[in-house]
Amino acid sequence: MKAAMWYGRKDVRVVDIETPVVKAGTVKIQVSWCGICGSDLHEYIAGPMTIPVGTPHPLTGQVAPVVLGHEFSGQVVDVGEGVTHVQVGDRVVVEPVLSCGQCSPCQSGRYNLCVHRGFHGLTSDGGGFSEYTVVQANLVHKLPESLSFEAGAIVEPAAVAVQAVYSSGIRLGDTCVVFGAGPIGLLVIQAARAAGASTVIVVEVSEQRLAKAKQLGATYVINPQREEPLAVILELTGGHGVDVSFEAAGAEAALTQALECLKPGGELVVVSLWERGISLHPNLLVLNERKISSSAAYCRMFPRVMSLMTSGQINAEALISKKIYLGDIVAEGFETLWTDKSQSKILVRPR
Ligand SMILES: [Zn+2]
Ligand SMILES: [Zn+2]
């Protein structure tokens, strides 16, 4: 079967690999759609970030080349011994976090913080950019009838956004700002509205992304190339600043502004991943008792996310900007995402 494998920076190849087979406690899935994630792009442009090179991954024992793709939906085509909660023919999504079950975070139920954490589609023996993949049964969730396979491929990034909002201190009627309106930012906007935010201001340089942000519930949008974000945010909040800000841009200026725009005691939630460090003046925190928190992946969020999609509070399909075939993943996927910042989520079909 065909699969897209990461061999090195700027070296992703679509190759023929052996079709995986089930063993006890696992499920074989025929992949319908798999989204290209920002972290896949990071691995392509600047990797390896999390992909094991040389030294085997502590949990999975894998080393590069690895099959990419961790945001996928599909249909069950085979189940191993002992699997009862899904059967052949079921439409499913996969929660790709791999955890050891033994370490202290795992023991306390926070498997997203496992010290040996891995991801199916980054550090494991398979991924969603392939015709078939085999995963542990406990990672497989049934997709509700009313959700399409395309929406199913958005459940994973939506879980990142829902986790960020769920773990923040946001309360009914709060004001917030979202920095960055890429796929995660667009999902944070919707999750914040669903959580009861009265005001969701969005800061983003791409006009196409700002238009999408408005369509998905932003109450005010700011292009920092045309307006000064801090001045506008203060004006919109009667000079007080916002209760909560979400940083989903991965840019130093955005993180600084996301702190400056907070009211005293407000909270910044860092959602993005960073390629390098930044400088930060701690007085931005201390003088106003502002807080910084962060959110990593998701923990028990998939059922919650699918409910929010089913109820219409999260519109997954609106994020999809392009659909391509696996064979075109480098030219039409990675390269397009890198050069065209108006893109949002690109979905890949293995066949
Ligand atoms: Zn992802
Ligand atoms: Zn663990």
mmCIF file of C-alpha atoms and ligand atoms in Angstrom:
data_model
loop_
_atom_site.group_PDB
_atom_site.id
_atom_site.type_symbol
_atom_site.label_atom_id
_atom_site.label_comp_id
_atom_site.label_asym_id
_atom_site.label_seq_id
_atom_site.Cartn_x
_atom_site.Cartn_y
_atom_site.Cartn_z
ATOM 1 C CA MET A 1 0.000 0.000 0.000
ATOM 2 C CA LYS A 2 0.991 3.645 -0.437
ATOM 3 C CA ALA A 3 2.085 5.766 2.532
ATOM 4 C CA ALA A 4 3.754 9.167 3.037
ATOM 5 C CA MET A 5 6.889 8.767 5.123
ATOM 6 C CA TRP A 6 9.177 11.337 6.726
ATOM 7 C CA TYR A 7 12.818 10.586 5.903
ATOM 8 C CA GLY A 8 14.274 13.919 6.936
ATOM 9 C CA ARG A 9 13.818 17.664 6.690
ATOM 10 C CA LYS A 10 12.279 18.560 3.311
ATOM 11 C CA ASP A 11 12.249 14.847 2.518
ATOM 12 C CA VAL A 12 8.783 13.281 2.661
ATOM 13 C CA ARG A 13 8.240 10.461 0.168
ATOM 14 C CA VAL A 14 5.163 8.533 -0.909
ATOM 15 C CA VAL A 15 6.386 4.945 -0.936
ATOM 16 C CA ASP A 16 5.047 1.390 -1.037
ATOM 17 C CA ILE A 17 5.043 -0.287 2.369
ATOM 18 C CA GLU A 18 3.592 -3.513 3.680
ATOM 19 C CA THR A 19 -0.103 -3.343 4.609
ATOM 20 C CA PRO A 20 -0.356 -3.712 8.413
ATOM 21 C CA VAL A 21 -2.349 -6.564 9.970
ATOM 22 C CA VAL A 22 -4.276 -6.659 13.253
ATOM 23 C CA LYS A 23 -3.157 -8.426 16.366
ATOM 24 C CA ALA A 24 -5.012 -8.874 19.664
ATOM 25 C CA GLY A 25 -6.444 -5.612 20.981
ATOM 26 C CA THR A 26 -5.934 -3.626 17.789
ATOM 27 C CA VAL A 27 -8.127 -2.308 14.973
ATOM 28 C CA LYS A 28 -7.340 -1.959 11.267
ATOM 29 C CA ILE A 29 -8.721 1.151 9.623
ATOM 30 C CA GLN A 30 -9.061 2.078 5.973
ATOM 31 C CA VAL A 31 -8.263 5.790 6.073
ATOM 32 C CA SER A 32 -10.841 8.130 4.483
ATOM 33 C CA TRP A 33 -9.316 11.557 5.118
ATOM 34 C CA CYS A 34 -6.270 12.739 7.010
ATOM 35 C CA GLY A 35 -5.483 16.407 7.711
ATOM 36 C CA ILE A 36 -2.045 17.990 7.460
ATOM 37 C CA CYS A 37 -1.231 19.425 10.879
ATOM 38 C CA GLY A 38 0.975 22.391 11.721
ATOM 39 C CA SER A 39 3.266 19.922 13.484
ATOM 40 C CA ASP A 40 3.587 17.864 10.272
ATOM 41 C CA LEU A 41 4.595 21.069 8.501
ATOM 42 C CA HIS A 42 7.121 21.868 11.280
ATOM 43 C CA GLU A 43 8.605 18.390 10.805
ATOM 44 C CA TYR A 44 8.781 18.926 7.045
ATOM 45 C CA ILE A 45 10.281 22.424 7.172
ATOM 46 C CA ALA A 46 12.426 22.352 10.331
ATOM 47 C CA GLY A 47 12.317 18.785 11.685
ATOM 48 C CA PRO A 48 13.013 16.543 13.374
ATOM 49 C CA MET A 49 11.028 18.022 16.283
ATOM 50 C CA THR A 50 9.436 14.915 17.806
ATOM 51 C CA ILE A 51 10.240 12.278 15.180
ATOM 52 C CA PRO A 52 12.846 9.852 16.579
ATOM 53 C CA VAL A 53 16.045 9.873 14.499
ATOM 54 C CA GLY A 54 18.835 7.474 15.412
ATOM 55 C CA THR A 55 17.565 6.667 18.920
ATOM 56 C CA PRO A 56 14.395 4.558 19.083
ATOM 57 C CA HIS A 57 11.302 6.205 20.595
ATOM 58 C CA PRO A 58 11.079 5.078 24.262
ATOM 59 C CA LEU A 59 7.473 3.928 23.958
ATOM 60 C CA THR A 60 7.175 2.599 20.412
ATOM 61 C CA GLY A 61 10.766 1.654 19.603
ATOM 62 C CA GLN A 62 10.424 3.351 16.208
ATOM 63 C CA VAL A 63 12.992 5.414 14.307
ATOM 64 C CA ALA A 64 12.654 7.444 11.116
ATOM 65 C CA PRO A 65 11.522 6.952 8.423
ATOM 66 C CA VAL A 66 8.013 7.066 9.925
ATOM 67 C CA VAL A 67 4.540 7.279 8.391
ATOM 68 C CA LEU A 68 3.023 10.732 9.008
ATOM 69 C CA GLY A 69 -0.610 11.696 9.639
ATOM 70 C CA HIS A 70 -2.389 11.857 12.999
ATOM 71 C CA GLU A 71 -5.655 13.661 12.156
ATOM 72 C CA PHE A 72 -7.733 11.026 10.435
ATOM 73 C CA SER A 73 -11.065 9.304 10.008
ATOM 74 C CA GLY A 74 -11.867 6.030 8.322
ATOM 75 C CA GLN A 75 -13.703 2.759 8.348
ATOM 76 C CA VAL A 76 -12.925 -0.340 10.389
ATOM 77 C CA VAL A 77 -11.918 -3.232 8.099
ATOM 78 C CA ASP A 78 -10.625 -5.737 10.665
ATOM 79 C CA VAL A 79 -10.490 -6.142 14.442
ATOM 80 C CA GLY A 80 -8.116 -8.178 16.585
ATOM 81 C CA GLU A 81 -9.018 -10.650 19.304
ATOM 82 C CA GLY A 82 -10.714 -9.103 22.337
ATOM 83 C CA VAL A 83 -11.960 -5.949 20.580
ATOM 84 C CA THR A 84 -15.646 -5.449 21.321
ATOM 85 C CA HIS A 85 -16.526 -1.745 21.180
ATOM 86 C CA VAL A 86 -16.081 -1.388 17.418
ATOM 87 C CA GLN A 87 -16.716 -3.763 14.535
ATOM 88 C CA VAL A 88 -16.001 -4.079 10.833
ATOM 89 C CA GLY A 89 -17.836 -1.357 8.920
ATOM 90 C CA ASP A 90 -17.913 1.197 11.732
ATOM 91 C CA ARG A 91 -17.019 4.779 10.840
ATOM 92 C CA VAL A 92 -14.361 5.940 13.301
ATOM 93 C CA VAL A 93 -11.806 8.536 14.326
ATOM 94 C CA VAL A 94 -8.538 7.842 16.106
ATOM 95 C CA GLU A 95 -7.192 9.652 19.156
ATOM 96 C CA PRO A 96 -3.495 9.385 18.299
ATOM 97 C CA VAL A 97 -1.877 9.990 21.728
ATOM 98 C CA LEU A 98 0.246 7.026 22.793
ATOM 99 C CA SER A 99 1.016 6.783 26.516
ATOM 100 C CA CYS A 100 2.752 4.297 28.806
ATOM 101 C CA GLY A 101 0.096 3.955 31.503
ATOM 102 C CA GLN A 102 2.837 3.631 34.139
ATOM 103 C CA CYS A 103 4.373 7.064 34.736
ATOM 104 C CA SER A 104 3.079 9.539 37.286
ATOM 105 C CA PRO A 105 0.982 11.681 34.877
ATOM 106 C CA CYS A 106 -0.509 8.517 33.326
ATOM 107 C CA GLN A 107 -1.312 7.117 36.772
ATOM 108 C CA SER A 108 -3.115 10.343 37.651
ATOM 109 C CA GLY A 109 -5.180 10.089 34.456
ATOM 110 C CA ARG A 110 -3.391 12.828 32.533
ATOM 111 C CA TYR A 111 -2.189 10.642 29.690
ATOM 112 C CA ASN A 112 -1.568 13.681 27.444
ATOM 113 C CA LEU A 113 1.375 14.501 29.724
ATOM 114 C CA CYS A 114 2.895 10.981 29.687
ATOM 115 C CA VAL A 115 6.673 11.280 30.082
ATOM 116 C CA HIS A 116 7.101 8.791 27.219
ATOM 117 C CA ARG A 117 4.287 10.282 25.116
ATOM 118 C CA GLY A 118 4.154 9.365 21.462
ATOM 119 C CA PHE A 119 1.775 9.990 18.572
ATOM 120 C CA HIS A 120 0.439 7.598 16.002
ATOM 121 C CA GLY A 121 1.526 9.265 12.789
ATOM 122 C CA LEU A 122 4.727 10.853 14.150
ATOM 123 C CA THR A 123 6.550 8.443 16.424
ATOM 124 C CA SER A 124 4.853 5.106 15.777
ATOM 125 C CA ASP A 125 4.742 2.271 13.259
ATOM 126 C CA GLY A 126 1.947 3.802 11.177
ATOM 127 C CA GLY A 127 -0.114 6.870 10.459
ATOM 128 C CA GLY A 128 -3.036 8.385 8.627
ATOM 129 C CA PHE A 129 -1.212 9.292 5.425
ATOM 130 C CA SER A 130 -1.570 5.703 4.243
ATOM 131 C CA GLU A 131 -4.287 3.494 2.838
ATOM 132 C CA TYR A 132 -4.596 1.417 6.002
ATOM 133 C CA THR A 133 -3.337 1.747 9.553
ATOM 134 C CA VAL A 134 -3.572 -0.401 12.680
ATOM 135 C CA VAL A 135 -4.057 1.187 16.121
ATOM 136 C CA GLN A 136 -4.763 0.094 19.691
ATOM 137 C CA ALA A 137 -8.509 -0.373 20.127
ATOM 138 C CA ASN A 138 -8.743 2.033 23.068
ATOM 139 C CA LEU A 139 -7.746 4.900 20.739
ATOM 140 C CA VAL A 140 -10.684 4.315 18.391
ATOM 141 C CA HIS A 141 -13.886 6.361 18.753
ATOM 142 C CA LYS A 142 -17.050 5.837 16.718
ATOM 143 C CA LEU A 143 -17.963 8.791 14.516
ATOM 144 C CA PRO A 144 -21.599 9.914 14.981
ATOM 145 C CA GLU A 145 -23.901 9.310 11.966
ATOM 146 C CA SER A 146 -24.404 13.025 11.401
ATOM 147 C CA LEU A 147 -20.694 13.791 11.013
ATOM 148 C CA SER A 148 -18.938 13.316 7.686
ATOM 149 C CA PHE A 149 -15.544 11.631 7.315
ATOM 150 C CA GLU A 150 -14.177 15.091 6.496
ATOM 151 C CA ALA A 151 -15.466 16.448 9.816
ATOM 152 C CA GLY A 152 -14.022 13.351 11.463
ATOM 153 C CA ALA A 153 -10.556 14.336 10.278
ATOM 154 C CA ILE A 154 -10.987 17.670 12.111
ATOM 155 C CA VAL A 155 -11.845 16.075 15.488
ATOM 156 C CA GLU A 156 -8.166 15.823 16.514
ATOM 157 C CA PRO A 157 -7.210 19.495 15.971
ATOM 158 C CA ALA A 158 -10.577 20.509 17.435
ATOM 159 C CA ALA A 159 -9.670 18.513 20.551
ATOM 160 C CA VAL A 160 -6.517 20.637 20.922
ATOM 161 C CA ALA A 161 -8.652 23.789 20.846
ATOM 162 C CA VAL A 162 -11.387 22.430 23.123
ATOM 163 C CA GLN A 163 -8.768 21.287 25.645
ATOM 164 C CA ALA A 164 -7.190 24.782 25.634
ATOM 165 C CA VAL A 165 -10.526 26.489 26.280
ATOM 166 C CA TYR A 166 -11.768 23.828 28.725
ATOM 167 C CA SER A 167 -8.601 24.037 30.833
ATOM 168 C CA SER A 168 -8.600 27.848 30.913
ATOM 169 C CA GLY A 169 -10.488 29.855 33.515
ATOM 170 C CA ILE A 170 -12.916 31.256 30.938
ATOM 171 C CA ARG A 171 -16.408 31.960 32.357
ATOM 172 C CA LEU A 172 -19.796 32.801 30.915
ATOM 173 C CA GLY A 173 -19.755 36.337 29.507
ATOM 174 C CA ASP A 174 -15.962 36.723 29.548
ATOM 175 C CA THR A 175 -14.068 38.695 26.955
ATOM 176 C CA CYS A 176 -11.194 37.071 25.084
ATOM 177 C CA VAL A 177 -8.687 37.541 22.289
ATOM 178 C CA VAL A 178 -7.366 34.835 19.993
ATOM 179 C CA PHE A 179 -3.980 35.510 18.371
ATOM 180 C CA GLY A 180 -3.643 33.575 15.125
ATOM 181 C CA ALA A 181 -6.498 32.299 12.954
ATOM 182 C CA GLY A 182 -4.925 29.205 11.476
ATOM 183 C CA PRO A 183 -6.847 25.947 11.982
ATOM 184 C CA ILE A 184 -6.251 25.866 15.759
ATOM 185 C CA GLY A 185 -7.124 29.549 16.191
ATOM 186 C CA LEU A 186 -10.349 29.106 14.175
ATOM 187 C CA LEU A 187 -11.287 26.184 16.412
ATOM 188 C CA VAL A 188 -10.396 28.113 19.600
ATOM 189 C CA ILE A 189 -12.736 30.920 18.462
ATOM 190 C CA GLN A 190 -15.606 28.454 18.163
ATOM 191 C CA ALA A 191 -14.787 26.678 21.427
ATOM 192 C CA ALA A 192 -14.574 30.009 23.278
ATOM 193 C CA ARG A 193 -17.982 31.044 21.915
ATOM 194 C CA ALA A 194 -19.390 27.667 22.929
ATOM 195 C CA ALA A 195 -17.902 28.179 26.418
ATOM 196 C CA GLY A 196 -19.853 31.419 26.739
ATOM 197 C CA ALA A 197 -17.377 34.144 25.783
ATOM 198 C CA SER A 198 -19.313 37.317 24.982
ATOM 199 C CA THR A 199 -16.505 38.905 23.003
ATOM 200 C CA VAL A 200 -13.955 37.078 20.833
ATOM 201 C CA ILE A 201 -11.453 39.436 19.229
ATOM 202 C CA VAL A 202 -9.123 37.887 16.646
ATOM 203 C CA VAL A 203 -5.664 39.155 15.649
ATOM 204 C CA GLU A 204 -4.263 37.768 12.387
ATOM 205 C CA VAL A 205 -2.332 39.091 9.367
ATOM 206 C CA SER A 206 -4.113 37.112 6.608
ATOM 207 C CA GLU A 207 -7.297 38.795 5.362
ATOM 208 C CA GLN A 208 -8.702 35.443 4.176
ATOM 209 C CA ARG A 209 -8.212 33.955 7.628
ATOM 210 C CA LEU A 210 -9.806 37.034 9.244
ATOM 211 C CA ALA A 211 -12.850 36.621 6.994
ATOM 212 C CA LYS A 212 -13.084 32.965 8.065
ATOM 213 C CA ALA A 213 -12.715 34.010 11.717
ATOM 214 C CA LYS A 214 -15.685 36.364 11.349
ATOM 215 C CA GLN A 215 -17.730 33.652 9.695
ATOM 216 C CA LEU A 216 -16.977 31.316 12.612
ATOM 217 C CA GLY A 217 -17.946 33.661 15.441
ATOM 218 C CA ALA A 218 -15.269 36.301 15.963
ATOM 219 C CA THR A 219 -16.949 39.479 17.209
ATOM 220 C CA TYR A 220 -14.132 41.756 16.021
ATOM 221 C CA VAL A 221 -11.082 41.121 13.834
ATOM 222 C CA ILE A 222 -7.787 43.016 13.806
ATOM 223 C CA ASN A 223 -5.094 42.919 11.132
ATOM 224 C CA PRO A 224 -1.920 44.055 12.968
ATOM 225 C CA GLN A 225 -0.523 45.325 9.664
ATOM 226 C CA ARG A 226 -3.326 47.892 9.568
ATOM 227 C CA GLU A 227 -4.312 48.506 13.207
ATOM 228 C CA GLU A 228 -2.445 48.486 16.517
ATOM 229 C CA PRO A 229 -3.924 45.447 18.329
ATOM 230 C CA LEU A 230 -3.425 46.658 21.900
ATOM 231 C CA ALA A 231 -5.032 50.056 21.287
ATOM 232 C CA VAL A 232 -8.025 48.474 19.552
ATOM 233 C CA ILE A 233 -8.494 45.784 22.207
ATOM 234 C CA LEU A 234 -8.411 48.362 25.007
ATOM 235 C CA GLU A 235 -10.913 50.520 23.135
ATOM 236 C CA LEU A 236 -13.233 47.527 22.622
ATOM 237 C CA THR A 237 -13.094 46.601 26.318
ATOM 238 C CA GLY A 238 -13.627 50.070 27.795
ATOM 239 C CA GLY A 239 -9.926 50.378 28.630
ATOM 240 C CA HIS A 240 -9.968 47.261 30.867
ATOM 241 C CA GLY A 241 -8.371 44.575 28.699
ATOM 242 C CA VAL A 242 -9.720 41.051 28.277
ATOM 243 C CA ASP A 243 -10.255 38.201 30.743
ATOM 244 C CA VAL A 244 -8.481 35.528 28.711
ATOM 245 C CA SER A 245 -6.171 35.522 25.689
ATOM 246 C CA PHE A 246 -5.207 32.527 23.575
ATOM 247 C CA GLU A 247 -1.907 32.461 21.702
ATOM 248 C CA ALA A 248 -2.171 30.291 18.586
ATOM 249 C CA ALA A 249 0.244 32.159 16.307
ATOM 250 C CA GLY A 250 3.644 31.005 17.559
ATOM 251 C CA ALA A 251 5.091 34.512 17.142
ATOM 252 C CA GLU A 252 6.929 36.597 19.738
ATOM 253 C CA ALA A 253 5.002 39.810 19.046
ATOM 254 C CA ALA A 254 1.722 37.932 19.420
ATOM 255 C CA LEU A 255 2.695 36.416 22.761
ATOM 256 C CA THR A 256 3.772 39.791 24.151
ATOM 257 C CA GLN A 257 0.555 41.442 22.981
ATOM 258 C CA ALA A 258 -1.471 38.536 24.336
ATOM 259 C CA LEU A 259 -0.088 39.413 27.779
ATOM 260 C CA GLU A 260 -0.378 43.184 27.406
ATOM 261 C CA CYS A 261 -4.048 43.010 26.414
ATOM 262 C CA LEU A 262 -5.065 41.143 29.593
ATOM 263 C CA LYS A 263 -6.885 42.883 32.419
ATOM 264 C CA PRO A 264 -5.235 42.618 35.863
ATOM 265 C CA GLY A 265 -5.482 39.000 36.998
ATOM 266 C CA GLY A 266 -6.188 37.834 33.434
ATOM 267 C CA GLU A 267 -4.935 34.619 31.892
ATOM 268 C CA LEU A 268 -2.913 33.890 28.764
ATOM 269 C CA VAL A 269 -3.166 30.349 27.414
ATOM 270 C CA VAL A 270 -0.272 29.288 25.156
ATOM 271 C CA VAL A 271 -1.523 26.780 22.592
ATOM 272 C CA SER A 272 1.042 26.978 19.801
ATOM 273 C CA LEU A 273 4.311 25.086 19.461
ATOM 274 C CA TRP A 274 7.515 27.102 19.035
ATOM 275 C CA GLU A 275 10.555 26.541 16.894
ATOM 276 C CA ARG A 276 12.744 28.725 19.147
ATOM 277 C CA GLY A 277 12.704 30.721 22.397
ATOM 278 C CA ILE A 278 11.636 34.342 22.844
ATOM 279 C CA SER A 279 12.361 37.136 25.309
ATOM 280 C CA LEU A 280 9.681 38.116 27.772
ATOM 281 C CA HIS A 281 9.565 40.885 30.399
ATOM 282 C CA PRO A 282 8.283 39.279 33.622
ATOM 283 C CA ASN A 283 6.848 42.611 34.821
ATOM 284 C CA LEU A 284 4.094 42.082 32.266
ATOM 285 C CA LEU A 285 2.996 39.341 34.638
ATOM 286 C CA VAL A 286 4.003 40.528 38.097
ATOM 287 C CA LEU A 287 2.708 44.099 38.113
ATOM 288 C CA ASN A 288 -0.829 42.967 37.277
ATOM 289 C CA GLU A 289 -0.871 39.395 38.618
ATOM 290 C CA ARG A 290 -1.430 38.087 35.124
ATOM 291 C CA LYS A 291 -1.049 34.358 34.594
ATOM 292 C CA ILE A 292 0.355 32.230 31.784
ATOM 293 C CA SER A 293 -0.978 28.726 31.355
ATOM 294 C CA SER A 294 -0.577 26.205 28.561
ATOM 295 C CA SER A 295 -2.337 23.270 27.056
ATOM 296 C CA ALA A 296 -0.800 20.146 25.489
ATOM 297 C CA ALA A 297 -2.821 17.971 23.109
ATOM 298 C CA TYR A 298 -5.998 16.674 24.839
ATOM 299 C CA CYS A 299 -7.192 14.247 27.435
ATOM 300 C CA ARG A 300 -10.654 12.580 27.206
ATOM 301 C CA MET A 301 -11.847 15.335 24.826
ATOM 302 C CA PHE A 302 -12.892 13.366 21.721
ATOM 303 C CA PRO A 303 -16.483 12.577 22.838
ATOM 304 C CA ARG A 304 -16.908 16.203 23.963
ATOM 305 C CA VAL A 305 -15.615 17.510 20.611
ATOM 306 C CA MET A 306 -17.894 15.250 18.580
ATOM 307 C CA SER A 307 -20.882 16.454 20.662
ATOM 308 C CA LEU A 308 -19.924 20.068 19.968
ATOM 309 C CA MET A 309 -19.706 19.263 16.242
ATOM 310 C CA THR A 310 -23.006 17.388 16.238
ATOM 311 C CA SER A 311 -24.763 20.267 17.997
ATOM 312 C CA GLY A 312 -23.363 22.734 15.451
ATOM 313 C CA GLN A 313 -21.301 24.681 17.984
ATOM 314 C CA ILE A 314 -18.133 23.704 16.153
ATOM 315 C CA ASN A 315 -18.242 23.890 12.363
ATOM 316 C CA ALA A 316 -15.469 21.553 11.221
ATOM 317 C CA GLU A 317 -16.067 21.610 7.489
ATOM 318 C CA ALA A 318 -15.614 25.392 7.286
ATOM 319 C CA LEU A 319 -11.929 24.863 8.080
ATOM 320 C CA ILE A 320 -11.225 22.744 5.036
ATOM 321 C CA SER A 321 -9.528 24.835 2.341
ATOM 322 C CA LYS A 322 -8.301 22.096 0.006
ATOM 323 C CA LYS A 323 -8.611 18.352 -0.629
ATOM 324 C CA ILE A 324 -5.813 16.421 -2.320
ATOM 325 C CA TYR A 325 -4.639 12.886 -3.073
ATOM 326 C CA LEU A 326 -1.796 11.239 -1.170
ATOM 327 C CA GLY A 327 0.483 11.238 -4.212
ATOM 328 C CA ASP A 328 0.353 15.063 -4.263
ATOM 329 C CA ILE A 329 1.038 15.545 -0.545
ATOM 330 C CA VAL A 330 4.411 17.281 -0.945
ATOM 331 C CA ALA A 331 3.705 19.682 -3.809
ATOM 332 C CA GLU A 332 -0.003 20.310 -3.124
ATOM 333 C CA GLY A 333 0.108 19.841 0.647
ATOM 334 C CA PHE A 334 3.298 20.781 2.495
ATOM 335 C CA GLU A 335 4.606 23.246 -0.086
ATOM 336 C CA THR A 336 1.205 24.901 -0.478
ATOM 337 C CA LEU A 337 0.783 25.298 3.301
ATOM 338 C CA TRP A 338 4.256 26.757 3.567
ATOM 339 C CA THR A 339 3.841 29.342 0.810
ATOM 340 C CA ASP A 340 0.114 30.160 0.911
ATOM 341 C CA LYS A 341 -0.881 31.509 4.328
ATOM 342 C CA SER A 342 -4.510 31.868 3.273
ATOM 343 C CA GLN A 343 -4.785 28.059 3.486
ATOM 344 C CA SER A 344 -6.462 26.540 6.484
ATOM 345 C CA LYS A 345 -6.836 22.752 6.709
ATOM 346 C CA ILE A 346 -5.735 20.576 3.799
ATOM 347 C CA LEU A 347 -7.226 17.075 3.817
ATOM 348 C CA VAL A 348 -5.504 14.146 2.127
ATOM 349 C CA ARG A 349 -7.239 11.089 0.642
ATOM 350 C CA PRO A 350 -5.033 8.004 0.383
ATOM 351 C CA ARG A 351 -6.825 6.574 -2.673
HETATM 352 ZN ZN ZN B 1 -1.962 17.817 15.002
HETATM 353 ZN ZN ZN B 2 3.026 7.556 30.876
#
